[in-house]
Amino acid sequence: MFALSEAAEAQEAAGALALPRVASPAAARTPPRAGADQDRGEPGAPGAAPGPRPPGLGHERRRRPSRARAAPRGARATETAQRLRRTRRLKANGRERRRMHRLNAALDALRAALPTLPEDARLTKIQTLRFAHNYIWALAAALRLPGPPRPPPAPPGPAGAPGSAGHSPSPASTGSGTDSPAPPSAPPAAASPARCARSPASPAGAAPDGWPPRRPAVGGCA
DNA sequence: TAGGCCATCTGGTCCT
DNA sequence: AGGACCAGATGGCCTA
């Protein structure tokens, strides 16, 4: 629940509130795990609590101990005022955490909806969004495609994305140089999302940031 | 070691 | 007043 609040509160009350901990990395980096999981138990976060965090790139990231940045302005406030503020802050933190968890859950759902990937691969957030965008783009393009019916951009599975929707214009290039997700209907092997995820190929013309997506480029992620 | 990705905290702003 | 959303900051973990 809010073991965190208490811990943090105590901690902050202890001085963090007045002294920006940020300034002392040494302190901030202390025992990584001590309080790391203290707030694991989300207060309510029913559906939100993603439970054990989704496997990241194969590794579990640990929750960092709360890093209280001090609000110097509270220095003058009365203790009760500080407490009140602190309490609100902690509650807000919890909500924010839950919100982000929900956002991540949605992102995971999106990942799941995208063409299969090798199990050992996982698109980053930005890659997921870009790839989803590309995928939708490709599907839409496939629907508009005249001529003999052709299967929608088959999910470029690891093994093979048929990419070929001929030349399905793959928006592959919406990505930035560093992470351009693979285009859905990209060329064979080379274009598996995972592959691309790993090897950012980036379409030329991508904005430095890669977003917003520009013109779909033909070709894989390369 | 640098760079990328990510989780969390935090304060501000807007909305109900 | 309280919650949702947002963006900046910070630091942990991992890979090249």
Tab-separated table of C-alpha atoms (C1' of nucleotides) in Angstrom:
chain	number	residue	atom	x	y	z
A	1	MET	CA	0.000	0.000	0.000
A	2	PHE	CA	1.716	2.950	1.084
A	3	ALA	CA	4.485	1.469	2.931
A	4	LEU	CA	6.206	3.705	0.646
A	5	SER	CA	4.539	6.681	1.934
A	6	GLU	CA	5.597	5.936	5.365
A	7	ALA	CA	9.053	5.023	4.462
A	8	ALA	CA	9.408	7.906	2.186
A	9	GLU	CA	7.807	10.216	4.540
A	10	ALA	CA	10.084	9.255	7.267
A	11	GLN	CA	12.921	9.490	4.923
A	12	GLU	CA	12.011	12.862	3.685
A	13	ALA	CA	11.130	14.102	7.014
A	14	ALA	CA	14.572	13.119	7.877
A	15	GLY	CA	15.874	15.824	5.785
A	16	ALA	CA	15.538	15.001	2.211
A	17	LEU	CA	12.834	17.480	2.067
A	18	ALA	CA	15.126	20.235	2.806
A	19	LEU	CA	18.176	18.974	1.063
A	20	PRO	CA	17.832	18.048	-2.493
A	21	ARG	CA	19.054	14.577	-2.653
A	22	VAL	CA	19.777	15.010	-6.213
A	23	ALA	CA	22.813	16.810	-5.296
A	24	SER	CA	24.252	13.850	-3.675
A	25	PRO	CA	24.357	11.005	-6.033
A	26	ALA	CA	26.173	9.001	-3.540
A	27	ALA	CA	23.216	9.004	-1.314
A	28	ALA	CA	20.824	8.411	-4.106
A	29	ARG	CA	22.651	5.460	-5.310
A	30	THR	CA	22.777	3.714	-2.080
A	31	PRO	CA	21.468	0.295	-1.663
A	32	PRO	CA	19.597	-0.237	-4.744
A	33	ARG	CA	17.079	-2.565	-3.448
A	34	ALA	CA	16.449	-1.677	0.085
A	35	GLY	CA	13.260	0.090	-0.541
A	36	ALA	CA	12.978	-0.903	-4.058
A	37	ASP	CA	9.939	-2.981	-3.774
A	38	GLN	CA	8.332	-1.283	-0.992
A	39	ASP	CA	5.651	0.174	-3.101
A	40	ARG	CA	5.191	-2.876	-5.154
A	41	GLY	CA	1.808	-3.340	-3.726
A	42	GLU	CA	-0.136	-0.851	-5.597
A	43	PRO	CA	-2.902	0.538	-3.633
A	44	GLY	CA	-5.546	-0.542	-5.746
A	45	ALA	CA	-4.368	-0.753	-9.166
A	46	PRO	CA	-6.659	-3.556	-9.942
A	47	GLY	CA	-6.323	-4.101	-13.544
A	48	ALA	CA	-3.543	-1.743	-13.676
A	49	ALA	CA	-1.064	-3.617	-11.709
A	50	PRO	CA	0.745	-5.430	-14.374
A	51	GLY	CA	1.733	-7.839	-11.814
A	52	PRO	CA	5.132	-9.037	-12.436
A	53	ARG	CA	6.327	-6.592	-14.889
A	54	PRO	CA	6.269	-7.734	-18.394
A	55	PRO	CA	9.519	-9.250	-19.261
A	56	GLY	CA	11.580	-6.519	-20.532
A	57	LEU	CA	14.270	-7.390	-22.907
A	58	GLY	CA	14.665	-10.455	-20.965
A	59	HIS	CA	15.578	-8.804	-17.774
A	60	GLU	CA	13.598	-7.503	-14.935
A	61	ARG	CA	14.137	-3.959	-14.185
A	62	ARG	CA	14.096	-3.111	-10.625
A	63	ARG	CA	12.158	-0.413	-9.161
A	64	ARG	CA	14.317	2.279	-7.906
A	65	PRO	CA	14.012	3.397	-4.418
A	66	SER	CA	12.102	6.497	-4.143
A	67	ARG	CA	14.206	9.409	-4.868
A	68	ALA	CA	12.793	12.263	-3.101
A	69	ARG	CA	13.668	15.467	-4.553
A	70	ALA	CA	13.187	18.062	-2.085
A	71	ALA	CA	10.962	20.863	-2.465
A	72	PRO	CA	12.730	23.676	-0.859
A	73	ARG	CA	9.674	25.671	-0.838
A	74	GLY	CA	8.179	23.499	1.783
A	75	ALA	CA	10.873	24.471	4.099
A	76	ARG	CA	8.894	27.171	5.639
A	77	ALA	CA	5.622	25.471	5.720
A	78	THR	CA	4.363	24.148	8.902
A	79	GLU	CA	4.887	20.581	9.623
A	80	THR	CA	1.307	19.741	9.034
A	81	ALA	CA	1.291	21.551	5.777
A	82	GLN	CA	4.350	19.675	4.747
A	83	ARG	CA	2.811	16.444	5.759
A	84	LEU	CA	-0.289	17.186	3.848
A	85	ARG	CA	1.647	18.079	0.797
A	86	ARG	CA	3.763	15.052	1.142
A	87	THR	CA	0.763	12.839	1.448
A	88	ARG	CA	-0.767	14.302	-1.627
A	89	ARG	CA	2.429	13.929	-3.505
A	90	LEU	CA	2.722	10.318	-2.601
A	91	LYS	CA	-0.807	9.687	-3.659
A	92	ALA	CA	-0.151	11.442	-6.906
A	93	ASN	CA	2.951	9.358	-7.361
A	94	GLY	CA	0.927	6.238	-6.935
A	95	ARG	CA	-1.609	7.371	-9.436
A	96	GLU	CA	1.051	8.336	-11.856
A	97	ARG	CA	2.675	4.980	-11.471
A	98	ARG	CA	-0.582	3.233	-12.097
A	99	ARG	CA	-1.223	5.391	-15.057
A	100	MET	CA	2.097	4.517	-16.555
A	101	HIS	CA	1.508	0.856	-15.843
A	102	ARG	CA	-1.746	1.055	-17.696
A	103	LEU	CA	-0.041	2.790	-20.519
A	104	ASN	CA	2.564	0.083	-20.640
A	105	ALA	CA	-0.085	-2.591	-20.520
A	106	ALA	CA	-1.739	-1.015	-23.502
A	107	LEU	CA	1.566	-0.916	-25.221
A	108	ASP	CA	2.055	-4.583	-24.506
A	109	ALA	CA	-1.339	-5.304	-25.933
A	110	LEU	CA	-0.328	-3.433	-29.005
A	111	ARG	CA	2.852	-5.436	-29.231
A	112	ALA	CA	0.838	-8.581	-28.990
A	113	ALA	CA	-1.350	-7.460	-31.819
A	114	LEU	CA	1.546	-6.923	-34.090
A	115	PRO	CA	2.973	-9.659	-36.192
A	116	THR	CA	4.832	-12.191	-34.256
A	117	LEU	CA	8.307	-11.663	-33.322
A	118	PRO	CA	10.982	-14.000	-32.319
A	119	GLU	CA	10.507	-14.677	-28.747
A	120	ASP	CA	13.715	-13.194	-27.780
A	121	ALA	CA	12.956	-9.940	-29.358
A	122	ARG	CA	10.877	-7.168	-28.073
A	123	LEU	CA	10.171	-3.866	-29.632
A	124	THR	CA	10.869	-0.829	-27.624
A	125	LYS	CA	8.101	1.586	-26.996
A	126	ILE	CA	8.947	3.834	-29.830
A	127	GLN	CA	9.479	0.926	-32.145
A	128	THR	CA	6.155	-0.532	-31.193
A	129	LEU	CA	4.368	2.668	-31.992
A	130	ARG	CA	6.141	3.118	-35.248
A	131	PHE	CA	5.699	-0.425	-36.274
A	132	ALA	CA	2.026	-0.306	-35.428
A	133	HIS	CA	1.707	2.778	-37.507
A	134	ASN	CA	3.449	1.117	-40.380
A	135	TYR	CA	1.459	-2.005	-40.018
A	136	ILE	CA	-1.795	-0.176	-40.130
A	137	TRP	CA	-0.575	1.716	-43.065
A	138	ALA	CA	0.323	-1.473	-44.876
A	139	LEU	CA	-2.958	-3.132	-44.051
A	140	ALA	CA	-4.840	-0.159	-45.308
A	141	ALA	CA	-2.770	-0.135	-48.426
A	142	ALA	CA	-3.450	-3.791	-48.961
A	143	LEU	CA	-7.124	-3.179	-48.764
A	144	ARG	CA	-6.864	-0.609	-51.430
A	145	LEU	CA	-4.766	-2.708	-53.627
A	146	PRO	CA	-6.421	-3.352	-56.959
A	147	GLY	CA	-5.992	-6.463	-58.953
A	148	PRO	CA	-5.962	-10.041	-57.855
A	149	PRO	CA	-6.839	-10.470	-54.316
A	150	ARG	CA	-3.862	-10.797	-52.287
A	151	PRO	CA	-3.580	-11.601	-48.718
A	152	PRO	CA	-3.172	-8.720	-46.485
A	153	PRO	CA	0.287	-8.025	-45.484
A	154	ALA	CA	0.922	-11.205	-43.873
A	155	PRO	CA	2.397	-10.910	-40.582
A	156	PRO	CA	5.995	-10.873	-41.116
A	157	GLY	CA	6.781	-13.561	-38.859
A	158	PRO	CA	10.234	-14.271	-37.994
A	159	ALA	CA	10.318	-16.802	-40.495
A	160	GLY	CA	9.086	-15.082	-43.171
A	161	ALA	CA	7.403	-12.385	-43.951
A	162	PRO	CA	6.200	-12.709	-47.205
A	163	GLY	CA	6.763	-9.526	-47.661
A	164	SER	CA	5.940	-9.368	-50.588
A	165	ALA	CA	2.945	-7.811	-50.986
A	166	GLY	CA	4.846	-7.100	-53.802
A	167	HIS	CA	5.890	-3.814	-53.230
A	168	SER	CA	3.745	-2.934	-50.657
A	169	PRO	CA	4.800	0.335	-49.820
A	170	SER	CA	5.989	-0.110	-46.551
A	171	PRO	CA	6.131	2.750	-44.372
A	172	ALA	CA	9.128	1.349	-43.123
A	173	SER	CA	10.591	4.402	-42.873
A	174	THR	CA	8.946	6.161	-40.351
A	175	GLY	CA	11.556	5.397	-38.040
A	176	SER	CA	14.400	7.292	-36.953
A	177	GLY	CA	17.690	6.098	-37.695
A	178	THR	CA	17.968	4.231	-34.612
A	179	ASP	CA	14.766	2.569	-34.328
A	180	SER	CA	12.773	1.993	-37.190
A	181	PRO	CA	10.519	-0.826	-36.763
A	182	ALA	CA	10.189	-3.141	-39.531
A	183	PRO	CA	7.648	-2.619	-42.027
A	184	PRO	CA	4.936	-5.090	-41.939
A	185	SER	CA	5.173	-6.243	-45.362
A	186	ALA	CA	8.682	-6.022	-45.834
A	187	PRO	CA	11.028	-8.091	-47.626
A	188	PRO	CA	11.650	-11.469	-46.406
A	189	ALA	CA	13.704	-12.238	-43.588
A	190	ALA	CA	15.402	-9.058	-43.477
A	191	ALA	CA	12.370	-7.316	-42.508
A	192	SER	CA	11.095	-9.017	-39.561
A	193	PRO	CA	10.180	-6.506	-37.046
A	194	ALA	CA	12.425	-8.022	-34.641
A	195	ARG	CA	15.210	-7.947	-37.001
A	196	CYS	CA	14.641	-4.422	-37.773
A	197	ALA	CA	14.235	-3.645	-34.258
A	198	ARG	CA	17.625	-4.946	-33.773
A	199	SER	CA	19.087	-3.389	-36.727
A	200	PRO	CA	17.663	-0.102	-37.151
A	201	ALA	CA	17.669	0.579	-40.522
A	202	SER	CA	16.467	3.571	-41.236
A	203	PRO	CA	14.876	4.809	-44.016
A	204	ALA	CA	16.198	7.702	-45.418
A	205	GLY	CA	14.425	10.771	-44.960
A	206	ALA	CA	13.407	10.065	-41.542
A	207	ALA	CA	13.341	12.941	-39.311
A	208	PRO	CA	16.046	13.041	-36.820
A	209	ASP	CA	13.588	11.884	-34.413
A	210	GLY	CA	11.879	9.744	-36.847
A	211	TRP	CA	8.573	11.156	-36.032
A	212	PRO	CA	6.197	12.044	-37.383
A	213	PRO	CA	6.428	9.443	-39.980
A	214	ARG	CA	7.119	10.630	-43.369
A	215	ARG	CA	6.631	8.938	-46.611
A	216	PRO	CA	6.444	5.311	-46.659
A	217	ALA	CA	9.426	3.944	-48.271
A	218	VAL	CA	9.630	0.823	-50.120
A	219	GLY	CA	11.919	-1.676	-48.837
A	220	GLY	CA	12.593	-3.190	-45.634
A	221	CYS	CA	13.930	-1.736	-42.671
A	222	ALA	CA	17.104	-1.430	-44.352
B	1	DT	C1'	32.509	3.642	-20.756
B	2	DA	C1'	28.887	5.639	-23.575
B	3	DG	C1'	24.461	5.415	-25.139
B	4	DG	C1'	19.801	3.544	-25.163
B	5	DC	C1'	15.782	2.322	-22.726
B	6	DC	C1'	13.100	2.467	-18.924
B	7	DA	C1'	10.734	3.362	-14.188
B	8	DT	C1'	9.889	6.608	-10.996
B	9	DC	C1'	9.455	11.117	-8.903
B	10	DT	C1'	7.997	15.700	-9.251
B	11	DG	C1'	5.722	20.113	-10.194
B	12	DG	C1'	2.740	22.349	-13.350
B	13	DT	C1'	-1.579	22.665	-15.824
B	14	DC	C1'	-6.146	21.496	-17.057
B	15	DC	C1'	-10.493	19.354	-16.115
B	16	DT	C1'	-14.364	17.589	-13.331
C	1	DA	C1'	-10.061	19.756	-3.967
C	2	DG	C1'	-8.632	15.957	-6.310
C	3	DG	C1'	-7.489	13.389	-10.352
C	4	DA	C1'	-5.503	12.967	-15.053
C	5	DC	C1'	-2.084	14.254	-18.077
C	6	DC	C1'	2.355	15.976	-19.272
C	7	DA	C1'	7.231	16.917	-19.528
C	8	DG	C1'	11.662	17.306	-17.230
C	9	DA	C1'	14.953	15.206	-14.190
C	10	DT	C1'	17.306	11.385	-12.225
C	11	DG	C1'	19.401	7.119	-11.915
C	12	DG	C1'	19.383	1.863	-12.711
C	13	DC	C1'	20.220	-1.799	-15.986
C	14	DC	C1'	21.871	-3.546	-20.273
C	15	DT	C1'	24.427	-3.828	-24.613
C	16	DA	C1'	27.924	-2.486	-27.917
